[in-house]
Short mmCIF file of N, CA and C in Angstrom, two decimals:
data_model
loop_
_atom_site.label_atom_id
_atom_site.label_comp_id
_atom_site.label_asym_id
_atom_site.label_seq_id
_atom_site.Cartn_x
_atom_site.Cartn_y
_atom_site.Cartn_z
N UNK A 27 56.52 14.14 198.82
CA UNK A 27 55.52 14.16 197.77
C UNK A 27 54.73 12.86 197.88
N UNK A 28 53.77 12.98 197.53
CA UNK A 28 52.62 11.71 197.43
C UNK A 28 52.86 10.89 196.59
N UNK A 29 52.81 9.42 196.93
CA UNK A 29 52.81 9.00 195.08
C UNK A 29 51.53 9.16 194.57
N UNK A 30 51.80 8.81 193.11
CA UNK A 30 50.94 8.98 191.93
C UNK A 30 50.23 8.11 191.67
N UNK A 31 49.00 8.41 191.99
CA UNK A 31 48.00 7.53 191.51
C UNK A 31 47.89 7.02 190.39
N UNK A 32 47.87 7.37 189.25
CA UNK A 32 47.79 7.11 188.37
C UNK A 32 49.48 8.12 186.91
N UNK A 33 49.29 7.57 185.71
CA UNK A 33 50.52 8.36 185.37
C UNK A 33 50.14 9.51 184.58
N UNK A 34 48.75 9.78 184.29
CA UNK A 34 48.30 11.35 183.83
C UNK A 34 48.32 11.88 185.23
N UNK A 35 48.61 11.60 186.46
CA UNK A 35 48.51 12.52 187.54
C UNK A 35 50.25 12.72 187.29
N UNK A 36 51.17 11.52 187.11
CA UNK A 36 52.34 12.04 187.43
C UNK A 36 52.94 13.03 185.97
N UNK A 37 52.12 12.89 184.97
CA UNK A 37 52.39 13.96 183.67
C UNK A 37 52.13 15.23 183.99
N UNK A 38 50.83 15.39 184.53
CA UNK A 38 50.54 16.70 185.11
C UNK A 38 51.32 17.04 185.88
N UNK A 39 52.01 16.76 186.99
CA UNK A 39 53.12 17.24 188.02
C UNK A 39 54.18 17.68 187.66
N UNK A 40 54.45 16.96 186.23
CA UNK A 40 55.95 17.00 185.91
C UNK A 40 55.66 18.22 184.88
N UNK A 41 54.42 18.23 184.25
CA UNK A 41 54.10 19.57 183.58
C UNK A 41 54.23 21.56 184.33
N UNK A 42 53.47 20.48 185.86
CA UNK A 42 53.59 21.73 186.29
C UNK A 42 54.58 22.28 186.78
N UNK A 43 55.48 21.34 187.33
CA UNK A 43 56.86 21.82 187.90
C UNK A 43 57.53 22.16 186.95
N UNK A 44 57.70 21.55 185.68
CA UNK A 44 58.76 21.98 184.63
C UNK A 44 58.28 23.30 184.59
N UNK A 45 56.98 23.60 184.24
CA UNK A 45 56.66 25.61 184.17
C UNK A 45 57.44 26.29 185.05
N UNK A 46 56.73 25.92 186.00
CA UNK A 46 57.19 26.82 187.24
C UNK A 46 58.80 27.03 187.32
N UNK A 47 59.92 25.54 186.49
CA UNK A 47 61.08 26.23 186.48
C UNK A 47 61.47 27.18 185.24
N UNK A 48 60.47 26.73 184.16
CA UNK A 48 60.54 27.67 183.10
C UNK A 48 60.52 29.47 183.36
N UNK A 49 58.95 29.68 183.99
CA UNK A 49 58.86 30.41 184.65
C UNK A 49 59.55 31.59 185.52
N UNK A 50 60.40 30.71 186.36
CA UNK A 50 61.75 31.31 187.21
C UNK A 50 62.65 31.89 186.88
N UNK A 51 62.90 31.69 185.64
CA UNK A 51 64.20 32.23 184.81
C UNK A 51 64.05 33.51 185.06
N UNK A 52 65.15 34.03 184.81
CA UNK A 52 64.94 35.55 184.80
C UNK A 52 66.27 35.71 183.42
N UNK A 53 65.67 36.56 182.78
CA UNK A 53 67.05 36.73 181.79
C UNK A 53 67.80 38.01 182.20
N UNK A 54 68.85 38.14 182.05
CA UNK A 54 69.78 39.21 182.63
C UNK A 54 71.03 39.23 182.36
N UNK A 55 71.88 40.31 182.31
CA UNK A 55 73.17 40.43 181.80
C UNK A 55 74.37 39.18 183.06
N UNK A 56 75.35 38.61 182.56
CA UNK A 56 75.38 38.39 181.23
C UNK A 56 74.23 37.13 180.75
N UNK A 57 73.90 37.48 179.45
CA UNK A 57 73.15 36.45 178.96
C UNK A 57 73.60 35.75 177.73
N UNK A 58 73.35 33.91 177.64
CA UNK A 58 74.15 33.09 177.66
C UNK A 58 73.42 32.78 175.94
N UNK A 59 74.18 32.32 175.51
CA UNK A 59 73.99 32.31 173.70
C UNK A 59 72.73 31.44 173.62
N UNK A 60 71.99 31.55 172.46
CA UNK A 60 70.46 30.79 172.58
C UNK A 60 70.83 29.58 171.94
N UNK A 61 71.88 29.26 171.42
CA UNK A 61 72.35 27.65 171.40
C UNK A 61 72.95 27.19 172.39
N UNK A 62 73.38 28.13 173.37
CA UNK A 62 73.80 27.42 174.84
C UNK A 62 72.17 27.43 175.73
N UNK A 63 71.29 27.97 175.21
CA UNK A 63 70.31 28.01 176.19
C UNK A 63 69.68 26.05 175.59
N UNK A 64 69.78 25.91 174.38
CA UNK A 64 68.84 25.07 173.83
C UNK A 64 69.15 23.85 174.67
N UNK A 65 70.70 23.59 174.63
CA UNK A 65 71.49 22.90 175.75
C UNK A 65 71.03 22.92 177.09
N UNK A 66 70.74 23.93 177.22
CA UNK A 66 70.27 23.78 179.45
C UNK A 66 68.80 23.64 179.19
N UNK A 67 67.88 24.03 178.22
CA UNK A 67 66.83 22.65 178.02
C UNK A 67 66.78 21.74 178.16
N UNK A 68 67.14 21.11 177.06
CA UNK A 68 67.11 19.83 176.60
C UNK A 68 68.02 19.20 178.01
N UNK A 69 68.68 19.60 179.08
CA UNK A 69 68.74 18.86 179.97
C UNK A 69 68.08 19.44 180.73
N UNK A 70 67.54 20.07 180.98
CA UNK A 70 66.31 20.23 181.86
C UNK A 70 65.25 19.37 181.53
N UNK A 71 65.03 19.29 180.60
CA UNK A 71 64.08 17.91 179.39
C UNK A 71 64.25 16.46 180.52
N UNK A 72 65.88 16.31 180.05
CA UNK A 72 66.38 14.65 180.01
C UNK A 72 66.17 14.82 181.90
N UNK A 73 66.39 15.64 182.52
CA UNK A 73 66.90 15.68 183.78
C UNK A 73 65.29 15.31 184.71
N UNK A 74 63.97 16.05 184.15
CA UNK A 74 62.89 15.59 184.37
C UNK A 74 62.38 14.15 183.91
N UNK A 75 62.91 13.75 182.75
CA UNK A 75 62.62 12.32 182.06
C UNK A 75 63.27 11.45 183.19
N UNK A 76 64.35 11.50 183.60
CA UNK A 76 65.00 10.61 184.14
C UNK A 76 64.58 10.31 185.94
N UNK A 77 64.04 11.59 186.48
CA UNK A 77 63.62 11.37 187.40
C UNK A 77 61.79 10.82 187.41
N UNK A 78 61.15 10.89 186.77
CA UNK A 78 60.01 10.51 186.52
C UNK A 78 59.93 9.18 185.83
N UNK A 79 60.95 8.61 185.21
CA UNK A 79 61.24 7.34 185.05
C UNK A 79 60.84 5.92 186.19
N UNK A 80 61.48 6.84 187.20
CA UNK A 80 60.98 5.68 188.39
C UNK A 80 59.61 5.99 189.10
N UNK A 81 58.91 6.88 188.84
CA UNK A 81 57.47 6.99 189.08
C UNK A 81 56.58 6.54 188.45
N UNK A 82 56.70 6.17 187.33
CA UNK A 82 55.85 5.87 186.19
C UNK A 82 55.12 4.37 186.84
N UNK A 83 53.81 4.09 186.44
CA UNK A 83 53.44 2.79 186.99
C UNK A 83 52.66 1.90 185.59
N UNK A 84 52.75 0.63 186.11
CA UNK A 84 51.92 -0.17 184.72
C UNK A 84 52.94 -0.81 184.15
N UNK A 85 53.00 -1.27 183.39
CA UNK A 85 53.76 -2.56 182.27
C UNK A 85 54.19 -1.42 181.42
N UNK A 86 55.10 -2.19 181.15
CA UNK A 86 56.10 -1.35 180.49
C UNK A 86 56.02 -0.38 179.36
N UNK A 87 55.12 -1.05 178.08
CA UNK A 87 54.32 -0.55 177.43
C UNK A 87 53.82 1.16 177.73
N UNK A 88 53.11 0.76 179.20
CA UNK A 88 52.28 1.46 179.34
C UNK A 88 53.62 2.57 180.12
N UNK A 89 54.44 2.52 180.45
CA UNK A 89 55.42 3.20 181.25
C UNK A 89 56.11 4.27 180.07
N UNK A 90 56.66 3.07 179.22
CA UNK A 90 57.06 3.55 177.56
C UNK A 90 56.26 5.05 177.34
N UNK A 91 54.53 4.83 177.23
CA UNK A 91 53.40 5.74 176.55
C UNK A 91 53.59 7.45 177.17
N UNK A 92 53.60 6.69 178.90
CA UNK A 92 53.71 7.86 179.88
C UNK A 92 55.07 8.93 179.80
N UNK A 93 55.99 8.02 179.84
CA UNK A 93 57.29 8.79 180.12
C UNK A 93 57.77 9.88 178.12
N UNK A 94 56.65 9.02 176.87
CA UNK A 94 57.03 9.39 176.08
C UNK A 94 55.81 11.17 175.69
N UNK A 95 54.88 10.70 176.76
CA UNK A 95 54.03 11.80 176.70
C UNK A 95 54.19 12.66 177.69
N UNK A 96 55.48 12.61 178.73
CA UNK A 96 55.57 13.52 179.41
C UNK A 96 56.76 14.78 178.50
N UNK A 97 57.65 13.57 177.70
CA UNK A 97 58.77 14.12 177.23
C UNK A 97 57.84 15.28 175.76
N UNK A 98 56.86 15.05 175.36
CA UNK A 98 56.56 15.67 174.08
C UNK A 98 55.96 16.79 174.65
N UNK A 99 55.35 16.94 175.80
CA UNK A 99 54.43 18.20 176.61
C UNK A 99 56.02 18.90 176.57
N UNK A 100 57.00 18.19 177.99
CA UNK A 100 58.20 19.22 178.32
C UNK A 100 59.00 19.80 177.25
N UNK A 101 58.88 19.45 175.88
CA UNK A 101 59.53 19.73 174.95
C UNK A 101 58.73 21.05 174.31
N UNK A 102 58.08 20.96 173.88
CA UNK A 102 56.50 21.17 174.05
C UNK A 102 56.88 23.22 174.51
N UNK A 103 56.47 23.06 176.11
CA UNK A 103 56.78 23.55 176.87
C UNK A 103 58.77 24.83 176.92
N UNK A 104 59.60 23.64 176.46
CA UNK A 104 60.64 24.09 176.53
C UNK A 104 61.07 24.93 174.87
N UNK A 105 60.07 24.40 173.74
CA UNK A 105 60.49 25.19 172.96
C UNK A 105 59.99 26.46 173.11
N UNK A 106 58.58 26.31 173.42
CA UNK A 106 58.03 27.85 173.85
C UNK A 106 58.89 29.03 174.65
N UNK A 107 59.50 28.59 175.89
CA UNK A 107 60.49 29.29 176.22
C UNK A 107 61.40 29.78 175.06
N UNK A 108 62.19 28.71 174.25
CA UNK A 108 63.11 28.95 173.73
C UNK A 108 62.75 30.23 172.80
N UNK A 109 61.65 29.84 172.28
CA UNK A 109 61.01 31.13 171.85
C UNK A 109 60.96 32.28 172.27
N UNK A 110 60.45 32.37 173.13
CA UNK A 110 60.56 33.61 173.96
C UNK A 110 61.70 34.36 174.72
N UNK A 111 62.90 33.41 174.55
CA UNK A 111 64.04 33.59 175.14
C UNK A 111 65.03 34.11 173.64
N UNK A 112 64.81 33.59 172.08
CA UNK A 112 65.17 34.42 171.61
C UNK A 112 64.79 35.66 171.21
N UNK A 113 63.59 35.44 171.13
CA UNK A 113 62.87 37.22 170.76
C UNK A 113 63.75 38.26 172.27
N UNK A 114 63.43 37.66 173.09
CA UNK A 114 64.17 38.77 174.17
C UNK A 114 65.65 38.89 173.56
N UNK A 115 66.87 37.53 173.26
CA UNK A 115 68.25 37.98 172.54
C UNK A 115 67.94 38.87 171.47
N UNK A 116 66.70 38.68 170.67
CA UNK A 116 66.84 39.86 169.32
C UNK A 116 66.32 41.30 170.11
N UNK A 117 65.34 41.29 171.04
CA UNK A 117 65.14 42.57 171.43
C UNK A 117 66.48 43.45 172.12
N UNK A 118 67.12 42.98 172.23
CA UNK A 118 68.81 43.52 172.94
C UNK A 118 69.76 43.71 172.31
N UNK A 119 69.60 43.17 170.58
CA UNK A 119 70.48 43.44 169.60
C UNK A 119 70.13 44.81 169.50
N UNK A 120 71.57 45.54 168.85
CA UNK A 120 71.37 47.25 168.53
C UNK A 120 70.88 46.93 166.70
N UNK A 121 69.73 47.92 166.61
CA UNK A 121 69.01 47.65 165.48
C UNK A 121 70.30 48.75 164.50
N UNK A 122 69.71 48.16 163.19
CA UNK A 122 70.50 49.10 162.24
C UNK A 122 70.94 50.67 162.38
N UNK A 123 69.85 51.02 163.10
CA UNK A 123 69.52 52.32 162.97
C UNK A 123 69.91 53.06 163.97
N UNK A 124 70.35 52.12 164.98
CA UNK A 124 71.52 52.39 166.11
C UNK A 124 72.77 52.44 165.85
N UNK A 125 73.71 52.06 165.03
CA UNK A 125 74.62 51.82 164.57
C UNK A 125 74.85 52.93 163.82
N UNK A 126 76.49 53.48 164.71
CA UNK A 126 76.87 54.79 163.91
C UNK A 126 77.61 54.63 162.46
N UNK A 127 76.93 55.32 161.94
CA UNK A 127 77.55 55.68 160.51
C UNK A 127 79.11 55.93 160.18
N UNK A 128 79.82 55.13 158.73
CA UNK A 128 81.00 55.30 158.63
C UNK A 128 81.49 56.40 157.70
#
């Protein structure tokens, strides 16, 4: 990879790659509780923070600004999934009206 010219180039990268693993998921049996999913976020989160840590350029300050505006996009980003990852757990629940009568 190239380095980063600047650190809105390395926010954008880390934006786009985090999609693209968002993206990838595929949901499918078995599928894993949406408080265990919030968990493989949020380190998917820390796991991008930590590697973009040492890319970041400028005084510290300015490193601080970058790495804290990459983390609010991927969050950002990762709740939207989460979103969409529970509406799919509620679309797979058996509705009331599935449920045989006693």
């Amino acid at each position: 990879m190239a380095p980063f010219q600047t650190n809105k180039e390395l926010i954008s990268a880390g934006i786009k790659q985090f999609n693209v693993l968002l993206n990838q998921q595929v949901f499918s049996d078995p599928l894993i509780p949406e408080e265990s999913m919030v968990t493989v976020v949020d380190d998917w989160v820390n796991l991008y923070i930590n590697y973009y840590k040492n890319h970041v350029l400028g005084e510290q300050q300015e490193q601080d600004k970058a790495l804290q505006e990459l983390q609010q996009e991927l969050n950002t980003l990762g709740s939207q999934f989460l979103t969409k990852y529970g509406t799919y757990l509620k679309s797979r629940e058996p509705s009331n009206s599935e449920l045989p009568s006693s």
